C-alpha atoms as a PDB file:
ATOM      1  CA  MET A   1     220.039 -20.055 121.343  1.00  0.00           C
ATOM      2  CA  ILE A   2     218.258 -17.405 123.368  1.00  0.00           C
ATOM      3  CA  VAL A   3     216.574 -14.718 121.253  1.00  0.00           C
ATOM      4  CA  PHE A   4     214.774 -11.605 122.464  1.00  0.00           C
ATOM      5  CA  LEU A   5     211.903 -10.399 120.299  1.00  0.00           C
ATOM      6  CA  ASP A   6     209.720  -7.303 120.237  1.00  0.00           C
ATOM      7  CA  PHE A   7     206.765  -6.062 118.193  1.00  0.00           C
ATOM      8  CA  GLU A   8     205.311  -2.631 117.615  1.00  0.00           C
ATOM      9  CA  ALA A   9     201.628  -2.407 116.747  1.00  0.00           C
ATOM     10  CA  SER A  10     199.091  -0.160 115.051  1.00  0.00           C
ATOM     11  CA  GLY A  11     197.287   0.137 118.366  1.00  0.00           C
ATOM     12  CA  LEU A  12     196.200  -1.874 121.363  1.00  0.00           C
ATOM     13  CA  GLY A  13     192.563  -2.190 120.291  1.00  0.00           C
ATOM     14  CA  LYS A  14     190.927  -5.494 119.387  1.00  0.00           C
ATOM     15  CA  ARG A  15     191.689  -4.976 115.708  1.00  0.00           C
ATOM     16  CA  GLY A  16     195.231  -3.667 116.170  1.00  0.00           C
ATOM     17  CA  PHE A  17     197.933  -5.430 114.199  1.00  0.00           C
ATOM     18  CA  PRO A  18     201.726  -5.857 114.164  1.00  0.00           C
ATOM     19  CA  ILE A  19     203.608  -3.196 112.188  1.00  0.00           C
ATOM     20  CA  GLU A  20     207.218  -3.956 113.131  1.00  0.00           C
ATOM     21  CA  VAL A  21     209.124  -6.908 114.528  1.00  0.00           C
ATOM     22  CA  GLY A  22     212.718  -7.129 115.654  1.00  0.00           C
ATOM     23  CA  TRP A  23     214.842  -9.764 117.297  1.00  0.00           C
ATOM     24  CA  VAL A  24     218.318 -10.036 118.762  1.00  0.00           C
ATOM     25  CA  GLY A  25     220.098 -13.275 119.590  1.00  0.00           C
ATOM     26  CA  GLU A  26     222.654 -13.984 122.261  1.00  0.00           C
ATOM     27  CA  ASP A  27     225.163 -14.609 119.459  1.00  0.00           C
ATOM     28  CA  GLY A  28     224.753 -11.001 118.279  1.00  0.00           C
ATOM     29  CA  MET A  29     222.533 -11.673 115.281  1.00  0.00           C
ATOM     30  CA  GLU A  30     219.749  -9.158 114.918  1.00  0.00           C
ATOM     31  CA  GLU A  31     217.071  -8.422 112.386  1.00  0.00           C
ATOM     32  CA  GLY A  32     214.080  -6.134 112.071  1.00  0.00           C
ATOM     33  CA  HIS A  33     211.220  -5.685 109.621  1.00  0.00           C
ATOM     34  CA  LEU A  34     208.482  -3.170 109.023  1.00  0.00           C
ATOM     35  CA  ILE A  35     205.347  -5.156 108.215  1.00  0.00           C
ATOM     36  CA  ARG A  36     203.043  -4.122 105.380  1.00  0.00           C
ATOM     37  CA  PRO A  37     199.461  -4.606 106.618  1.00  0.00           C
ATOM     38  CA  ALA A  38     197.603  -7.736 105.538  1.00  0.00           C
ATOM     39  CA  PRO A  39     194.203  -7.314 103.887  1.00  0.00           C
ATOM     40  CA  GLY A  40     191.676  -6.320 106.538  1.00  0.00           C
ATOM     41  CA  TRP A  41     194.276  -4.889 108.883  1.00  0.00           C
ATOM     42  CA  ASP A  42     192.918  -1.394 109.038  1.00  0.00           C
ATOM     43  CA  GLU A  43     192.656  -0.244 112.657  1.00  0.00           C
ATOM     44  CA  TRP A  44     195.079   2.620 113.188  1.00  0.00           C
ATOM     45  CA  ASP A  45     195.572   4.477 116.449  1.00  0.00           C
ATOM     46  CA  ALA A  46     197.072   7.974 116.136  1.00  0.00           C
ATOM     47  CA  GLN A  47     198.277   7.787 119.756  1.00  0.00           C
ATOM     48  CA  ALA A  48     200.223   4.595 118.999  1.00  0.00           C
ATOM     49  CA  GLU A  49     201.744   6.293 115.945  1.00  0.00           C
ATOM     50  CA  ARG A  50     202.932   9.168 118.143  1.00  0.00           C
ATOM     51  CA  ILE A  51     204.630   6.632 120.428  1.00  0.00           C
ATOM     52  CA  HIS A  52     206.464   4.521 117.828  1.00  0.00           C
ATOM     53  CA  GLY A  53     206.721   7.166 115.096  1.00  0.00           C
ATOM     54  CA  ILE A  54     205.878   4.785 112.251  1.00  0.00           C
ATOM     55  CA  THR A  55     203.208   6.048 109.840  1.00  0.00           C
ATOM     56  CA  ARG A  56     200.792   3.866 107.912  1.00  0.00           C
ATOM     57  CA  ASP A  57     202.074   5.444 104.678  1.00  0.00           C
ATOM     58  CA  ARG A  58     205.602   4.384 105.578  1.00  0.00           C
ATOM     59  CA  LEU A  59     204.425   0.805 106.161  1.00  0.00           C
ATOM     60  CA  LEU A  60     202.766   0.756 102.754  1.00  0.00           C
ATOM     61  CA  ARG A  61     205.924   2.122 101.081  1.00  0.00           C
ATOM     62  CA  GLU A  62     208.680   0.346 103.012  1.00  0.00           C
ATOM     63  CA  GLY A  63     207.053  -2.596 104.781  1.00  0.00           C
ATOM     64  CA  ALA A  64     207.732  -6.152 103.747  1.00  0.00           C
ATOM     65  CA  PRO A  65     204.672  -8.286 102.931  1.00  0.00           C
ATOM     66  CA  HIS A  66     203.242  -9.746 106.141  1.00  0.00           C
ATOM     67  CA  ASP A  67     203.516 -13.323 104.873  1.00  0.00           C
ATOM     68  CA  ALA A  68     207.184 -12.867 103.892  1.00  0.00           C
ATOM     69  CA  VAL A  69     207.972 -11.559 107.383  1.00  0.00           C
ATOM     70  CA  ALA A  70     206.137 -14.492 108.982  1.00  0.00           C
ATOM     71  CA  ARG A  71     208.021 -17.028 106.844  1.00  0.00           C
ATOM     72  CA  ARG A  72     211.332 -15.292 107.584  1.00  0.00           C
ATOM     73  CA  MET A  73     210.602 -15.519 111.291  1.00  0.00           C
ATOM     74  CA  LEU A  74     209.909 -19.249 111.017  1.00  0.00           C
ATOM     75  CA  ASP A  75     213.079 -19.788 108.974  1.00  0.00           C
ATOM     76  CA  VAL A  76     215.332 -17.886 111.376  1.00  0.00           C
ATOM     77  CA  LEU A  77     213.695 -18.376 114.772  1.00  0.00           C
ATOM     78  CA  SER A  78     212.420 -21.977 114.755  1.00  0.00           C
ATOM     79  CA  GLY A  79     214.218 -24.114 117.296  1.00  0.00           C
ATOM     80  CA  HIS A  80     215.416 -21.169 119.388  1.00  0.00           C
ATOM     81  CA  GLN A  81     214.226 -20.046 122.811  1.00  0.00           C
ATOM     82  CA  LEU A  82     212.188 -16.878 122.212  1.00  0.00           C
ATOM     83  CA  PHE A  83     211.627 -14.303 124.931  1.00  0.00           C
ATOM     84  CA  ALA A  84     209.746 -11.015 125.117  1.00  0.00           C
ATOM     85  CA  SER A  85     209.305  -8.448 127.862  1.00  0.00           C
ATOM     86  CA  ALA A  86     205.531  -8.416 127.250  1.00  0.00           C
ATOM     87  CA  PRO A  87     204.810 -11.959 126.018  1.00  0.00           C
ATOM     88  CA  SER A  88     201.036 -11.587 126.179  1.00  0.00           C
ATOM     89  CA  TRP A  89     201.047  -8.564 123.838  1.00  0.00           C
ATOM     90  CA  ASP A  90     203.921  -9.736 121.665  1.00  0.00           C
ATOM     91  CA  GLY A  91     202.391 -13.213 121.530  1.00  0.00           C
ATOM     92  CA  GLN A  92     199.135 -11.700 120.323  1.00  0.00           C
ATOM     93  CA  TRP A  93     200.951  -9.864 117.495  1.00  0.00           C
ATOM     94  CA  LEU A  94     202.970 -12.959 116.616  1.00  0.00           C
ATOM     95  CA  SER A  95     199.829 -15.083 116.475  1.00  0.00           C
ATOM     96  CA  LYS A  96     198.014 -12.516 114.320  1.00  0.00           C
ATOM     97  CA  LEU A  97     200.964 -12.337 111.910  1.00  0.00           C
ATOM     98  CA  LEU A  98     201.309 -16.115 111.598  1.00  0.00           C
ATOM     99  CA  ARG A  99     197.559 -16.662 111.103  1.00  0.00           C
ATOM    100  CA  ALA A 100     197.356 -13.935 108.445  1.00  0.00           C
ATOM    101  CA  ALA A 101     200.178 -15.708 106.588  1.00  0.00           C
ATOM    102  CA  GLY A 102     198.300 -19.020 106.744  1.00  0.00           C
ATOM    103  CA  LEU A 103     200.795 -20.505 109.196  1.00  0.00           C
ATOM    104  CA  PRO A 104     200.048 -22.280 112.493  1.00  0.00           C
ATOM    105  CA  ARG A 105     199.655 -19.632 115.172  1.00  0.00           C
ATOM    106  CA  HIS A 106     201.757 -21.627 117.645  1.00  0.00           C
ATOM    107  CA  ALA A 107     204.617 -22.290 115.207  1.00  0.00           C
ATOM    108  CA  LEU A 108     206.726 -19.996 117.405  1.00  0.00           C
ATOM    109  CA  ARG A 109     206.259 -19.583 121.142  1.00  0.00           C
ATOM    110  CA  LEU A 110     207.248 -16.648 123.333  1.00  0.00           C
ATOM    111  CA  ARG A 111     208.172 -16.774 126.984  1.00  0.00           C
ATOM    112  CA  ASP A 112     208.742 -13.979 129.471  1.00  0.00           C
ATOM    113  CA  THR A 113     212.183 -12.359 129.492  1.00  0.00           C
ATOM    114  CA  GLU A 114     212.305 -12.788 133.258  1.00  0.00           C
ATOM    115  CA  GLU A 115     212.259 -16.591 132.744  1.00  0.00           C
ATOM    116  CA  ALA A 116     215.484 -16.315 130.730  1.00  0.00           C
ATOM    117  CA  GLN A 117     217.064 -14.131 133.382  1.00  0.00           C
ATOM    118  CA  ARG A 118     216.069 -16.492 136.226  1.00  0.00           C
ATOM    119  CA  ALA A 119     217.153 -19.666 134.410  1.00  0.00           C
ATOM    120  CA  THR A 120     220.525 -18.168 133.480  1.00  0.00           C
ATOM    121  CA  ALA A 121     221.181 -16.826 136.976  1.00  0.00           C
ATOM    122  CA  LEU A 122     220.326 -20.176 138.561  1.00  0.00           C
ATOM    123  CA  ALA A 123     222.407 -22.141 136.040  1.00  0.00           C
ATOM    124  CA  VAL A 124     225.451 -19.986 136.801  1.00  0.00           C
ATOM    125  CA  LEU A 125     224.902 -19.992 140.565  1.00  0.00           C
ATOM    126  CA  GLU A 126     224.504 -23.801 140.654  1.00  0.00           C
ATOM    127  CA  ARG A 127     228.210 -24.040 139.827  1.00  0.00           C
ATOM    128  CA  SER A 128     229.068 -22.105 142.979  1.00  0.00           C
ATOM    129  CA  SER A 129     229.601 -23.437 146.488  1.00  0.00           C
ATOM    130  CA  MET A 130     226.409 -21.693 147.675  1.00  0.00           C
ATOM    131  CA  THR A 131     223.609 -23.713 149.186  1.00  0.00           C
ATOM    132  CA  ALA A 132     220.482 -24.161 147.057  1.00  0.00           C
ATOM    133  CA  GLU A 133     218.659 -21.706 149.312  1.00  0.00           C
ATOM    134  CA  ALA A 134     221.421 -19.108 148.923  1.00  0.00           C
ATOM    135  CA  GLN A 135     221.402 -19.639 145.153  1.00  0.00           C
ATOM    136  CA  ALA A 136     217.649 -18.996 145.016  1.00  0.00           C
ATOM    137  CA  GLN A 137     217.985 -15.884 147.174  1.00  0.00           C
ATOM    138  CA  GLN A 138     220.874 -14.561 145.070  1.00  0.00           C
ATOM    139  CA  ALA A 139     218.951 -15.221 141.848  1.00  0.00           C
ATOM    140  CA  GLU A 140     215.948 -13.290 143.162  1.00  0.00           C
ATOM    141  CA  ALA A 141     218.203 -10.415 144.219  1.00  0.00           C
ATOM    142  CA  LEU A 142     219.701 -10.330 140.715  1.00  0.00           C
ATOM    143  CA  LEU A 143     216.233 -10.313 139.138  1.00  0.00           C
ATOM    144  CA  GLN A 144     215.160  -7.482 141.400  1.00  0.00           C
ATOM    145  CA  ALA A 145     218.273  -5.542 140.411  1.00  0.00           C
ATOM    146  CA  ALA A 146     217.407  -6.175 136.747  1.00  0.00           C
ATOM    147  CA  ARG A 147     213.854  -4.866 137.295  1.00  0.00           C
ATOM    148  CA  THR A 148     215.278  -1.748 138.946  1.00  0.00           C
ATOM    149  CA  ALA A 149     217.768  -1.256 136.099  1.00  0.00           C
ATOM    150  CA  LYS A 150     214.946  -1.591 133.579  1.00  0.00           C
ATOM    151  CA  GLU A 151     212.902   1.026 135.427  1.00  0.00           C
ATOM    152  CA  ARG A 152     215.914   3.357 135.383  1.00  0.00           C
ATOM    153  CA  GLN A 153     216.201   2.910 131.614  1.00  0.00           C
ATOM    154  CA  GLY A 154     212.856   4.664 131.413  1.00  0.00           C
ATOM    155  CA  THR A 155     210.429   4.351 128.565  1.00  0.00           C
ATOM    156  CA  PRO A 156     211.397   1.885 125.845  1.00  0.00           C
ATOM    157  CA  THR A 157     212.281   3.356 122.454  1.00  0.00           C
ATOM    158  CA  HIS A 158     209.226   1.662 120.935  1.00  0.00           C
ATOM    159  CA  ARG A 159     211.292   0.481 118.010  1.00  0.00           C
ATOM    160  CA  ALA A 160     211.416  -3.296 117.838  1.00  0.00           C
ATOM    161  CA  VAL A 161     215.116  -4.067 117.345  1.00  0.00           C
ATOM    162  CA  GLU A 162     216.271  -1.475 119.868  1.00  0.00           C
ATOM    163  CA  ASP A 163     213.815  -2.708 122.504  1.00  0.00           C
ATOM    164  CA  ALA A 164     214.876  -6.333 121.880  1.00  0.00           C
ATOM    165  CA  ARG A 165     218.511  -5.223 122.163  1.00  0.00           C
ATOM    166  CA  GLN A 166     217.782  -3.675 125.575  1.00  0.00           C
ATOM    167  CA  GLU A 167     216.285  -6.986 126.738  1.00  0.00           C
ATOM    168  CA  LEU A 168     219.423  -8.829 125.593  1.00  0.00           C
ATOM    169  CA  GLN A 169     221.652  -6.346 127.418  1.00  0.00           C
ATOM    170  CA  LEU A 170     219.644  -6.761 130.614  1.00  0.00           C
ATOM    171  CA  TRP A 171     219.900 -10.565 130.353  1.00  0.00           C
ATOM    172  CA  GLN A 172     223.666 -10.298 129.766  1.00  0.00           C
ATOM    173  CA  SER A 173     223.949  -8.065 132.832  1.00  0.00           C
ATOM    174  CA  VAL A 174     222.123 -10.636 134.976  1.00  0.00           C
ATOM    175  CA  ARG A 175     224.466 -13.352 133.688  1.00  0.00           C
ATOM    176  CA  ARG A 176     227.601 -11.269 134.436  1.00  0.00           C
ATOM    177  CA  GLN A 177     226.384 -10.432 137.930  1.00  0.00           C
ATOM    178  CA  ALA A 178     225.566 -14.099 138.603  1.00  0.00           C
ATOM    179  CA  GLU A 179     229.081 -15.051 137.463  1.00  0.00           C
ATOM    180  CA  GLN A 180     230.569 -12.492 139.869  1.00  0.00           C
ATOM    181  CA  ALA A 181     228.388 -13.733 142.727  1.00  0.00           C
ATOM    182  CA  ALA A 182     229.379 -17.339 141.985  1.00  0.00           C
ATOM    183  CA  ARG A 183     233.123 -16.673 142.199  1.00  0.00           C
ATOM    184  CA  PRO A 184     234.744 -17.999 145.360  1.00  0.00           C
ATOM    185  CA  LEU A 185     235.984 -15.332 147.729  1.00  0.00           C
ATOM    186  CA  ALA A 186     239.780 -15.068 147.735  1.00  0.00           C
END
């Protein structure tokens, strides 16, 4: 199953850490967790807090233990195709979370959301009567339209589940448009 995942972080500095994770699957399942900081996770950026709106006090009160969140992620997400709009950043937070929980840092792997969009568009278009070249051109046009739609959405909400949900909706839009493009003309 395809799953879109997003993290929010304490800041983008070297010692920043994940504070929230959310994921949404193509089957509609979704889940999100505030993450209580692990020992030694102490870098806090006030600018980042203004963006995501999550305070350190709230994490300490409402956050789930970091190791419980990491284990939950492994339980639910293992074996699925995981995608993120910023896989280098989200991968960094995922790795930090898994390592802090004593789990292998590559137990879960993230790929770029655009890979999911491209693969889905091409898989749908391959069933059409288009030539391979036309399929590739149509797929690229659909991806460009998705990039434009994402830009029009504006700034992400910077809340993990909602941002993951937006990625799912964009992927679903690419799939629908590919299905329309693949239909034979009447």
